[in-house]
Short mmCIF file of C-alpha atoms in Angstrom, two decimals:
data_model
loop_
_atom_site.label_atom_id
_atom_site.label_comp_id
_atom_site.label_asym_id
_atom_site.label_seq_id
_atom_site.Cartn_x
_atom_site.Cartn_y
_atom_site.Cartn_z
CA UNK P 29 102.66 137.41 136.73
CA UNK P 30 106.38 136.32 135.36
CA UNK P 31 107.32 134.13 137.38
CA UNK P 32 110.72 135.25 139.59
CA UNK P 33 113.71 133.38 138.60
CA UNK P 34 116.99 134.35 141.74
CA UNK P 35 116.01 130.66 143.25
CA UNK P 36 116.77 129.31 139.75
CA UNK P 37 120.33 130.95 139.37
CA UNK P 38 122.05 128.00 141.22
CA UNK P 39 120.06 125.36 139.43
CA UNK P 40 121.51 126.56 136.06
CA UNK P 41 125.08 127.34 136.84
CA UNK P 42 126.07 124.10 139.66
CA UNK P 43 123.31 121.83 138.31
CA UNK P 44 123.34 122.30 134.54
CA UNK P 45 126.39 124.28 133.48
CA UNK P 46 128.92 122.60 135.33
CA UNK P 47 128.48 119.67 133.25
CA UNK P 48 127.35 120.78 129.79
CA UNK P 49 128.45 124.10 129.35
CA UNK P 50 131.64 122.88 127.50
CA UNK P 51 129.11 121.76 124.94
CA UNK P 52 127.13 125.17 124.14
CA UNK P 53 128.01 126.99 120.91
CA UNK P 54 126.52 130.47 120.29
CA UNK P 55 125.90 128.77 116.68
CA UNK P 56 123.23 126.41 117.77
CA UNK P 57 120.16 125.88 119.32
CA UNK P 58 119.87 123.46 122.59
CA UNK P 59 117.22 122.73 125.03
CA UNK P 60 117.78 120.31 128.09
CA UNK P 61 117.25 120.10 131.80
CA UNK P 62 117.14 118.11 134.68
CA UNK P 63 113.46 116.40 135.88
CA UNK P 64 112.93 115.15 139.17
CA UNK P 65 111.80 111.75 139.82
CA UNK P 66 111.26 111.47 136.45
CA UNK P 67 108.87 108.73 134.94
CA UNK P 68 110.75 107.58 132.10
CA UNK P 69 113.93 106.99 130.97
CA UNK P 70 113.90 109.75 128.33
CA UNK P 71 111.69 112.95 127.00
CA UNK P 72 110.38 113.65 123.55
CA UNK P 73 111.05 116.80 121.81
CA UNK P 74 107.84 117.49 119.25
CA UNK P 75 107.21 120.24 116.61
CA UNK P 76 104.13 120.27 115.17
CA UNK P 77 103.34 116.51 115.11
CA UNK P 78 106.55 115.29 114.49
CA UNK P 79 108.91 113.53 116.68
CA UNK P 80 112.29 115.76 116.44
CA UNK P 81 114.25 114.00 118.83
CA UNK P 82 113.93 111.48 121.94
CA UNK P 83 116.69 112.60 124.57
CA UNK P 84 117.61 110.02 127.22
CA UNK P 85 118.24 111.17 130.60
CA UNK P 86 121.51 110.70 132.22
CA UNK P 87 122.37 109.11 135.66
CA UNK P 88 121.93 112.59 137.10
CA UNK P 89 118.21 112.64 135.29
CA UNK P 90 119.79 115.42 133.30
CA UNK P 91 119.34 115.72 129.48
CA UNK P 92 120.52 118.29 126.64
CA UNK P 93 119.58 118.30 122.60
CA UNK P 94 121.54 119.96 120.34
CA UNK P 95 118.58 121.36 117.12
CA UNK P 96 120.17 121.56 114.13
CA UNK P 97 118.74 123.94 112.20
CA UNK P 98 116.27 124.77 114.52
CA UNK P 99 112.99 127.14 113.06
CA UNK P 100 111.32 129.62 115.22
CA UNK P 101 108.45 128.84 116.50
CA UNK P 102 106.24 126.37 118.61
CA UNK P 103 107.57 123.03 119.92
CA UNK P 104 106.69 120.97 123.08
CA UNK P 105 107.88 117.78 124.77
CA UNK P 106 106.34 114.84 125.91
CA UNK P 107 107.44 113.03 129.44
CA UNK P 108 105.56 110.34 130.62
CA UNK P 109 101.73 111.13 130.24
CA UNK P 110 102.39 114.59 130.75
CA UNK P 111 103.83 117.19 128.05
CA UNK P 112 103.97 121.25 127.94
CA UNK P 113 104.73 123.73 125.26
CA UNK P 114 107.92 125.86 124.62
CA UNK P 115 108.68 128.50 122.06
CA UNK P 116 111.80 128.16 120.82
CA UNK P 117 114.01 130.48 118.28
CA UNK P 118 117.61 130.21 116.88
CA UNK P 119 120.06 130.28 119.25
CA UNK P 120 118.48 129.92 122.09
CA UNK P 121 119.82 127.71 124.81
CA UNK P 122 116.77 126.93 126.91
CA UNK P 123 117.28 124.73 130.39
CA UNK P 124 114.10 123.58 131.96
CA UNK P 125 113.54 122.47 135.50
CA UNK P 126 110.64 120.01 136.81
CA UNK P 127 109.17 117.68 139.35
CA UNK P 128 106.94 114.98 138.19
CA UNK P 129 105.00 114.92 141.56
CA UNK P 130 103.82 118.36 140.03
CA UNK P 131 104.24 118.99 136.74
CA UNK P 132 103.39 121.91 135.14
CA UNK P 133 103.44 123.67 138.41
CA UNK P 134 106.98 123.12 139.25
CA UNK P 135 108.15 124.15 136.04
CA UNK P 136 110.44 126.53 134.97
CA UNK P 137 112.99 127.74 133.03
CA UNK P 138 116.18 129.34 132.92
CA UNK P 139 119.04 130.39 129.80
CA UNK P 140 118.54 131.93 126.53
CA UNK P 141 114.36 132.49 125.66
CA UNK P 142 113.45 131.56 129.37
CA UNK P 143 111.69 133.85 129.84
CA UNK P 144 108.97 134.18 127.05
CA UNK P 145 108.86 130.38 127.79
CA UNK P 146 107.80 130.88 131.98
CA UNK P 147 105.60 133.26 130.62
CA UNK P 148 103.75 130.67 128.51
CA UNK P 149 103.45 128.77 131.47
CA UNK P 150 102.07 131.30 133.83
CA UNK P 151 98.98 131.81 130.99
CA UNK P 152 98.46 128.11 131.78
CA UNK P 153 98.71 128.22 135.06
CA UNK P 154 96.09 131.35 135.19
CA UNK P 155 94.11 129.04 132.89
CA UNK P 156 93.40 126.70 135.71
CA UNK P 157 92.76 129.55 137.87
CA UNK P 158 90.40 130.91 135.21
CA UNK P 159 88.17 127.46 135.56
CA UNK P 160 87.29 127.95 139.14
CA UNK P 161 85.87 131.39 138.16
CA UNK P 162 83.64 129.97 135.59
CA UNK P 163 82.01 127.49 137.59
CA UNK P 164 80.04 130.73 138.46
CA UNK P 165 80.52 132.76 135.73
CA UNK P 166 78.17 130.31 133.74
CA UNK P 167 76.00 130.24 135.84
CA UNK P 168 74.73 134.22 135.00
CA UNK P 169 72.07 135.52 132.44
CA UNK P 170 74.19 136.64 129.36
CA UNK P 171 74.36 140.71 130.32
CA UNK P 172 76.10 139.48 133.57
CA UNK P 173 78.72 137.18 132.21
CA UNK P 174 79.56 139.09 129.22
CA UNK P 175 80.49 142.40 131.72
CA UNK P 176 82.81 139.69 133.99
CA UNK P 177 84.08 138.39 131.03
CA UNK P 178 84.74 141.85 129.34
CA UNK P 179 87.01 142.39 132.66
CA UNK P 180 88.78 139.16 132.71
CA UNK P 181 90.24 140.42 128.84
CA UNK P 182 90.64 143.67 129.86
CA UNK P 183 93.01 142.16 132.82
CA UNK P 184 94.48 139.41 130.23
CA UNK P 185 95.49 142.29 127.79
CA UNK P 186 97.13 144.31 130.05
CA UNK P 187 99.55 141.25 131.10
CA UNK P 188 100.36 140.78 127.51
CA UNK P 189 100.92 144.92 126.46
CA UNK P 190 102.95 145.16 129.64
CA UNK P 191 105.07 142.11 128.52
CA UNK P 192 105.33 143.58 125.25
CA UNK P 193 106.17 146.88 126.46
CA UNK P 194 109.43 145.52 128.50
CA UNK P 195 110.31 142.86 126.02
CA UNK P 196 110.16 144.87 122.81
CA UNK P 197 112.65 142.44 121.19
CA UNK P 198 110.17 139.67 121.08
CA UNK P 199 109.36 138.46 117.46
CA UNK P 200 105.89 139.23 115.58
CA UNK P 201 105.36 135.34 115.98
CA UNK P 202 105.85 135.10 119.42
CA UNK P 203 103.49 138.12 120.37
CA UNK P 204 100.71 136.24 118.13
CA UNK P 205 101.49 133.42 120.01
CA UNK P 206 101.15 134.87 123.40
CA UNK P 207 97.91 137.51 122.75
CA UNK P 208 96.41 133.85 122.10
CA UNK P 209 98.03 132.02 124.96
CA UNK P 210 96.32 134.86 127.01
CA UNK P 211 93.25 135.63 125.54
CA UNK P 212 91.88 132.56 123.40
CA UNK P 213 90.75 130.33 126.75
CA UNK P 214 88.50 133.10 127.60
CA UNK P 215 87.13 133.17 124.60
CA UNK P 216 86.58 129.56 124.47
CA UNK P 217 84.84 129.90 127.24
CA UNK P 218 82.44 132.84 125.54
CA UNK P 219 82.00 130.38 123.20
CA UNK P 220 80.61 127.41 125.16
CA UNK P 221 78.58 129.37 127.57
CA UNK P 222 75.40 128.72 125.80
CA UNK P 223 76.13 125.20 126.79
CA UNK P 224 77.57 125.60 130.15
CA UNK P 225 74.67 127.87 131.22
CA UNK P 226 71.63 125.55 130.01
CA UNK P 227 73.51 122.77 132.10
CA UNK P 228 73.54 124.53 134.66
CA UNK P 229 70.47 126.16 134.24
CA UNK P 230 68.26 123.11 133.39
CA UNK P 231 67.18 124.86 130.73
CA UNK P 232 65.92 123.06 127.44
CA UNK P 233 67.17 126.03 125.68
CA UNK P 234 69.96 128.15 125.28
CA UNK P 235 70.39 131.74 126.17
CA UNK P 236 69.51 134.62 123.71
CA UNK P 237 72.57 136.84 123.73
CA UNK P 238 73.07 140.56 121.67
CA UNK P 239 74.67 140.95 119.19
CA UNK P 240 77.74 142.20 120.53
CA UNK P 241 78.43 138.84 122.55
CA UNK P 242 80.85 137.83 120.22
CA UNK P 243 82.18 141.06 118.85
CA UNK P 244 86.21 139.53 120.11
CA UNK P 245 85.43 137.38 116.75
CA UNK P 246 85.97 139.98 114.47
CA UNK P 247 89.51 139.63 115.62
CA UNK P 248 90.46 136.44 115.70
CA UNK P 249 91.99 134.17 112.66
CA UNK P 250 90.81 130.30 112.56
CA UNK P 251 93.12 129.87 109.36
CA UNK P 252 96.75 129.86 111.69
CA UNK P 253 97.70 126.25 110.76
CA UNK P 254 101.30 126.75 112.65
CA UNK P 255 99.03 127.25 115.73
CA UNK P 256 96.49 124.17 115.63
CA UNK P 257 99.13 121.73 117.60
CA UNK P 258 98.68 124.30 120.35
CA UNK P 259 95.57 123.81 122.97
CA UNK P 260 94.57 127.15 123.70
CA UNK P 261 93.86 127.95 119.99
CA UNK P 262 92.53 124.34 118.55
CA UNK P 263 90.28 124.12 122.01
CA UNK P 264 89.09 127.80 120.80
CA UNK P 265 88.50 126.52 117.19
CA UNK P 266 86.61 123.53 117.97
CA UNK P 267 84.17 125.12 120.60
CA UNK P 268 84.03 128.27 117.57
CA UNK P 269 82.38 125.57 115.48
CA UNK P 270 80.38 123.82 117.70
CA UNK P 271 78.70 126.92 119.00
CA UNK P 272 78.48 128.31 115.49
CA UNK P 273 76.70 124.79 114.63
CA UNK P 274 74.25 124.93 117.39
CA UNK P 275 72.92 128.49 116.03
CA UNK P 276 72.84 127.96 112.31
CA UNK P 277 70.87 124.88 112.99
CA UNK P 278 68.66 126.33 115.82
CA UNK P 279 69.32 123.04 117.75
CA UNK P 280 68.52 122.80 121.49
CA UNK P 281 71.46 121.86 124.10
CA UNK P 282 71.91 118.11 124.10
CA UNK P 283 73.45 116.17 126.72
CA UNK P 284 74.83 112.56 126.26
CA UNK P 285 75.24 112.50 122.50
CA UNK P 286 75.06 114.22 119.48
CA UNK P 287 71.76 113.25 116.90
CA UNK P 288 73.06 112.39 113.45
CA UNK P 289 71.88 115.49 111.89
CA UNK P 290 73.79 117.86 114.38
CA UNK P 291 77.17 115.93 113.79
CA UNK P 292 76.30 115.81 109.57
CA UNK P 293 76.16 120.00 109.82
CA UNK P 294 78.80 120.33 112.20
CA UNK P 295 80.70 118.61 109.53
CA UNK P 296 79.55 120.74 107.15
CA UNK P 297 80.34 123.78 109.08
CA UNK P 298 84.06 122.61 109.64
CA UNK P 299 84.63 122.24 106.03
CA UNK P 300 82.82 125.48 105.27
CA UNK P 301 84.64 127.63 108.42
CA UNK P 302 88.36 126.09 107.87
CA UNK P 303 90.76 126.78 105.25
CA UNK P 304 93.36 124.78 106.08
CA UNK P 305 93.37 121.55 104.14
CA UNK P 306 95.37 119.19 107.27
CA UNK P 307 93.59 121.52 109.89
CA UNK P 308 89.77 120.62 108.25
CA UNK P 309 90.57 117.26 107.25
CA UNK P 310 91.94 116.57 111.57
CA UNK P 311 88.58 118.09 112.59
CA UNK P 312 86.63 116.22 110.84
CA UNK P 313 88.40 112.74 111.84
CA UNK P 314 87.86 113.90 115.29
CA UNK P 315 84.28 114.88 115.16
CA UNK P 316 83.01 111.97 113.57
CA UNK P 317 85.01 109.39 115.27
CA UNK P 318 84.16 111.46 118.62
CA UNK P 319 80.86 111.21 118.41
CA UNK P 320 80.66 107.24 117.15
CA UNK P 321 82.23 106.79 120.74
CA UNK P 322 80.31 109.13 122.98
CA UNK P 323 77.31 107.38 121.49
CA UNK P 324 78.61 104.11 123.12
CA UNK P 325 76.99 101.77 120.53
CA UNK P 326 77.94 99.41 117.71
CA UNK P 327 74.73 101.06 116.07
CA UNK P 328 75.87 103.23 112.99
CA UNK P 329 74.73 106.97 112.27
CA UNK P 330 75.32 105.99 108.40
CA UNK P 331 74.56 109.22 107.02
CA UNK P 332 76.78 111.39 109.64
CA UNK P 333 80.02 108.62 107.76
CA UNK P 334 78.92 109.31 104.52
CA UNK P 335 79.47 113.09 104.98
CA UNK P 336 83.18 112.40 106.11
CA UNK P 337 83.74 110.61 103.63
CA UNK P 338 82.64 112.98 101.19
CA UNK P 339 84.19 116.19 103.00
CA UNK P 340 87.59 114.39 103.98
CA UNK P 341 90.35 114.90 101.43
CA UNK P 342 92.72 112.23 104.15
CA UNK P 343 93.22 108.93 102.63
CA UNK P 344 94.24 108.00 105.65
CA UNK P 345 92.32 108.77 107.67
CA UNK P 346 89.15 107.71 105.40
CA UNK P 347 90.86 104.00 105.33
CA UNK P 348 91.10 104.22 109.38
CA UNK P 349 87.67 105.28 109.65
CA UNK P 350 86.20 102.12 107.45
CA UNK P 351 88.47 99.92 109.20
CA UNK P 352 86.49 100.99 112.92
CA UNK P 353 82.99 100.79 110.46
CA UNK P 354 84.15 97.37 109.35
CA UNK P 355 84.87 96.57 112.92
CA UNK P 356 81.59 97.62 114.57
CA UNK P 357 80.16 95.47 112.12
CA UNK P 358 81.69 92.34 113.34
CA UNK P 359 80.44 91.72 117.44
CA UNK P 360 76.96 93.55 117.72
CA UNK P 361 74.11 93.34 120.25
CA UNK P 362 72.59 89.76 120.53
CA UNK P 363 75.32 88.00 119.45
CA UNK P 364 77.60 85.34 121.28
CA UNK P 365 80.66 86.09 121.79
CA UNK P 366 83.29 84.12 119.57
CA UNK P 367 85.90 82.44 121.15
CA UNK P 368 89.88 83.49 120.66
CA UNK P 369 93.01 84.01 122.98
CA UNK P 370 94.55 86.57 125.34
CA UNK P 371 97.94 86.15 127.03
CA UNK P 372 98.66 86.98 130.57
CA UNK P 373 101.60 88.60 132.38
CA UNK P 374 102.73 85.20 132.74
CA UNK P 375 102.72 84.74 129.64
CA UNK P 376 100.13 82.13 129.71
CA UNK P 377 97.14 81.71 127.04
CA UNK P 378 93.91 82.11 128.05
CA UNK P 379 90.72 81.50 126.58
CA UNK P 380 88.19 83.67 126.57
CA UNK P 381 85.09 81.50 127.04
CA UNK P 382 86.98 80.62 130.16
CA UNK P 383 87.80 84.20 131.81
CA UNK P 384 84.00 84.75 130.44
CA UNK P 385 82.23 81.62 132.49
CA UNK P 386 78.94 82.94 133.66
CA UNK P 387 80.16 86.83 134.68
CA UNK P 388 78.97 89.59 133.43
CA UNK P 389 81.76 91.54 131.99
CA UNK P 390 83.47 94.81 130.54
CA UNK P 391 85.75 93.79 127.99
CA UNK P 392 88.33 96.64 127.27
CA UNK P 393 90.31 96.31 124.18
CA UNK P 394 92.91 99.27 124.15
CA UNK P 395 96.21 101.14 122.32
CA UNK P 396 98.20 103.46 124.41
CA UNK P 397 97.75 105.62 121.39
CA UNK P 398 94.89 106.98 122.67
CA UNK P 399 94.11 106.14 126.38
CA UNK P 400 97.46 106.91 128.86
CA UNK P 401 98.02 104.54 131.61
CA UNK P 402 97.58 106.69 134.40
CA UNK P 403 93.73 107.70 133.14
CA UNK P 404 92.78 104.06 132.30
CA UNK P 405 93.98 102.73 136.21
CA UNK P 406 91.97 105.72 137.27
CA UNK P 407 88.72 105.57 135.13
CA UNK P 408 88.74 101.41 136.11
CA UNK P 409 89.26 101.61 139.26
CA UNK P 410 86.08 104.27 139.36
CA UNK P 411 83.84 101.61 137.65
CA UNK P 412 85.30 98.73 139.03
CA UNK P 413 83.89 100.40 142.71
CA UNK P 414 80.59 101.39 141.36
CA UNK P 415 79.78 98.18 139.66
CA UNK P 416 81.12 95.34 141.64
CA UNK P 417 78.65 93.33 140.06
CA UNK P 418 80.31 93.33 136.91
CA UNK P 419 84.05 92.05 136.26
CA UNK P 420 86.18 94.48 134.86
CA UNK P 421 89.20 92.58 131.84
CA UNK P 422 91.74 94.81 129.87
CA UNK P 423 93.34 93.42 126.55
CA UNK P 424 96.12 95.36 125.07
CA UNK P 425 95.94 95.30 121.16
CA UNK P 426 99.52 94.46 120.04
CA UNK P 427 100.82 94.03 123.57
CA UNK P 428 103.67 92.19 125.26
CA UNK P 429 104.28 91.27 128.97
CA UNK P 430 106.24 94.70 129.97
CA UNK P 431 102.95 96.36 128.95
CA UNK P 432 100.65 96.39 132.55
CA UNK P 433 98.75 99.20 134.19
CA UNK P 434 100.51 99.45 137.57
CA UNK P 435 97.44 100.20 140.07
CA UNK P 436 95.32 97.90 138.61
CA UNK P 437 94.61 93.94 139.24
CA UNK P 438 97.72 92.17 137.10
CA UNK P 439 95.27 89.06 137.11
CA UNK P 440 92.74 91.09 135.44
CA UNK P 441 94.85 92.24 132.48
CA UNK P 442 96.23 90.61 129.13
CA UNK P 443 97.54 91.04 125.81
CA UNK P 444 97.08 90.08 122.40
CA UNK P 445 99.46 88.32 120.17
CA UNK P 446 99.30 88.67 116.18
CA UNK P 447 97.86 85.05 115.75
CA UNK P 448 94.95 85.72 118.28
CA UNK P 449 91.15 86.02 116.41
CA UNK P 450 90.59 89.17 118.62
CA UNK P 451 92.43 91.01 115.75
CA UNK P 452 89.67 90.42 113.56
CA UNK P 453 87.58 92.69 114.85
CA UNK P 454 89.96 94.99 116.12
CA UNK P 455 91.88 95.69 112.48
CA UNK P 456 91.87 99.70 113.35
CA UNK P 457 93.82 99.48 116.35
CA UNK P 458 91.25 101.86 118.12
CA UNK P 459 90.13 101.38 121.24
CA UNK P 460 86.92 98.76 122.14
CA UNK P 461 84.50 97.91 124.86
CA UNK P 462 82.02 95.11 124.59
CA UNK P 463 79.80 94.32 127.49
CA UNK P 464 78.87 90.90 127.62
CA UNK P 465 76.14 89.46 129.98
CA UNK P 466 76.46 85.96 131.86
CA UNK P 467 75.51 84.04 129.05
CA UNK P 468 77.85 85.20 126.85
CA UNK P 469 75.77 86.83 125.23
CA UNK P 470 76.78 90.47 123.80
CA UNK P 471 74.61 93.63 125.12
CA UNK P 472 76.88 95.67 123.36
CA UNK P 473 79.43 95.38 121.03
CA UNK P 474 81.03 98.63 120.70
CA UNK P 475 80.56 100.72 124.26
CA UNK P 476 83.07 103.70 124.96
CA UNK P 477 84.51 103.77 128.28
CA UNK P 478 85.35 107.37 128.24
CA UNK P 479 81.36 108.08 127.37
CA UNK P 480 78.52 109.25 129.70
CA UNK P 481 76.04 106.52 128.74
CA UNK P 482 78.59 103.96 129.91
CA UNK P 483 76.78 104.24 133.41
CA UNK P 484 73.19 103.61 132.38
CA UNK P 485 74.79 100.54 129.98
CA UNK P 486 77.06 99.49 133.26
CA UNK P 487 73.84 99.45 135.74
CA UNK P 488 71.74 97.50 133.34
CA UNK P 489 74.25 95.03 132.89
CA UNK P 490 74.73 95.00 136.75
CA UNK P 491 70.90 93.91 136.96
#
């Protein structure tokens, strides 16, 4: 499964060494590469949820960090859209190679902890593999999948005690680290298979399973806090909950959006089920926020907001969360829309009322903080074919004119500027769609373009 690294050899001695070796000290910790056809200028080094470090890349496309004072444990970088994990101890001297064109598959490393680092990215590049199989897999009565899924772990835990077996000078963290690299997407996928299986099912209600279905749980630990910046183990904890939700509440499967009193117990069940005071109080942002948007509506599920606010112990992230109430308030169903500015990659103002004039229209408000590039030129241009009937605008909140979606119409995109009225009803800097009809008047103030009732909203608005 590791991957084989003789091609690499001349990489990291004529590519990288010849022109940074000078530079290595057995006393520190560095971690560079080379990317090719890179899509930025630089790459962001990240542990936890802090910036460490933004390393520009050379002529060459080569870059190399010195950490000072660098902890064991679990970092990853961001380049572009794209980012990946590394584990990274004292000492280490870790060279990475990659292709943009394919990312995560044409990675690999090379030097000092390379190799418990290629194995991290062979368990995600099994994970994809993993996907295809459960297409079917969910598709069987509970006996069935649980005796496929028993074999997939059996299969996953021999990878790991054979790694362990011929590296036995990996740390304690990084074995806990990989047994859940390995083994917590399966059981992620235990978790949802109620779900996955009424879907495709068409059943109106989920499967009853024995009560050994989930007898991994008795072995796992949702209180790791160091581990809830890493995907296989947060993706495990949230679908944990949201099974665990669905039972205690004897709820059947639901399909576009949550009711009020699923997401008010699933809060509950987050701050019951978590220990972790920043772990609990990020769940519960995400929930509640989540399911405001996959709703797609201005309307508010008052009681499901009260329960955050009670639970949450984030000032910060209570004062966001009024800020998007106090902005669905303002632009709801039935109004007209008022009138303020954009600015276009001219650098022109434009009026609204005037890009408006008799059209129906999705009006897309949104903050690179949340939506990339890349999936907002994709997503658009999916909508923009399906509903040609309806004109398609993007405003950037806080934007300037070296800010535009490449793939998408430049006439069709804008910015805001800090004296435009738009930033009265955008004071939380989260992302907004309104759908406006050819009058001008609003059909809905506070859609979600990422949300499956978009389409029925979209063809209505078409008619």
């Amino acid at each position: 499964m590791i991957k084989k690294l003789l091609f690499f050899i001349p990489f990291l001695l004529i590519i990288m060494l010849g022109s940074c070796t000078s530079e290595l000290k057995n006393s520190a910790t560095y971690f560079g590469g080379k990317i090719i056809n890179p899509k930025s200028k630089f790459v962001v080094l990240y542990s936890m949820d802090k910036p460490l470090d933004t390393i520009f890349l050379d002529k060459q496309n080569k870059f190399l960090a010195k950490i000072d004072d660098a902890k064991e444990g679990l970092y990853y970088f961001v380049h572009g859209v794209e980012h990946q994990y590394i584990y990274l101890e004292p000492q280490d001297s870790l060279l990475m190679r990659l292709n943009t064109w394919d990312f995560d598959e044409s990675l690999v490393f090379a030097g000092k902890g390379a190799e418990r680092n290629n194995i991290l990215i062979d368990c995600f590049l099994e994970g994809e593999k993993d996907n295809r199989k459960y297409y079917k897999f969910n598709k069987l009565e509970p006996a069935s999948f649980k005796h496929k899924t028993d074999s997939v772990i059996a299969l996953k835990l021999k990878t790991y005690n054979d790694y362990i077996k011929n590296h036995p000078e990996e740390t304690d963290g990084f074995k806990d680290l990989l047994k859940v690299a390995i083994t917590y997407p399966i059981y992620a996928r235990t978790e949802r298979y109620p779900m996955a299986y009424t879907k495709y099912s068409k059943q109106k209600e989920f499967p009853i399973t024995n009560a050994d279905f989930y007898n991994y749980r008795k072995n796992i630990d949702i209180h790791k806090n160091s581990f809830m910046y890493f995907s296989p183990y947060s993706h495990y904890i949230k679908t944990y909950l949201y099974n665990t939700t669905f039972a205690q509440g004897q709820y059947l499967p639901m399909t576009n959006e949550y009711s009020t009193d699923f997401t008010v117990d699933l809060l509950k069940t987050i701050d019951t089920q978590l220990q972790s005071g920043a772990s609990k109080d990020a769940f519960l942002k995400q929930t509640v926020i989540g399911h405001f948007y996959e709703k797609s509506s201005c309307n508010i599920n008052e009681k499901a907001f009260d329960t955050f606010f009670t639970l949450s112990n984030n000032q910060e992230d209570k004062n966001q969360v009024k800020l998007l109430l106090n902005d669905s308030k303002y632009l709801v169903k039935g109004d007209k829309i008022t009138n303020f500015n954009v600015t276009d990659y001219t650098n022109s103002t434009q009026d609204i009322q005037h890009l408006l004039h008799r059209k129906n229209t999705f009006l897309f408000f949104w903050n690179p903080n949340y939506f990339s590039k890349a999936y907002l030129a994709s997503r658009i241009n999916y909508l923009t074919k399906n509903y040609p009937n309806v004109q398609f605008l993007l405003v950037k909140i806080d934007g300037n004119n070296t800010d535009k979606i490449h793939r998408l119409d430049i006439k069709k995109q804008f910015y805001l500027d800090e004296k435009s009225n738009a930033n009265n009803f955008l004071t939380s800097k989260m992302p907004r769609t309104i759908l406006i009809d050819k009058q001008g008047k609003i059909v809905n103030g506070f859609a979600s373009i990422s949300s499956n009732n978009i389409h029925d909203q979209l063809k209505k608005l078409s008619e």
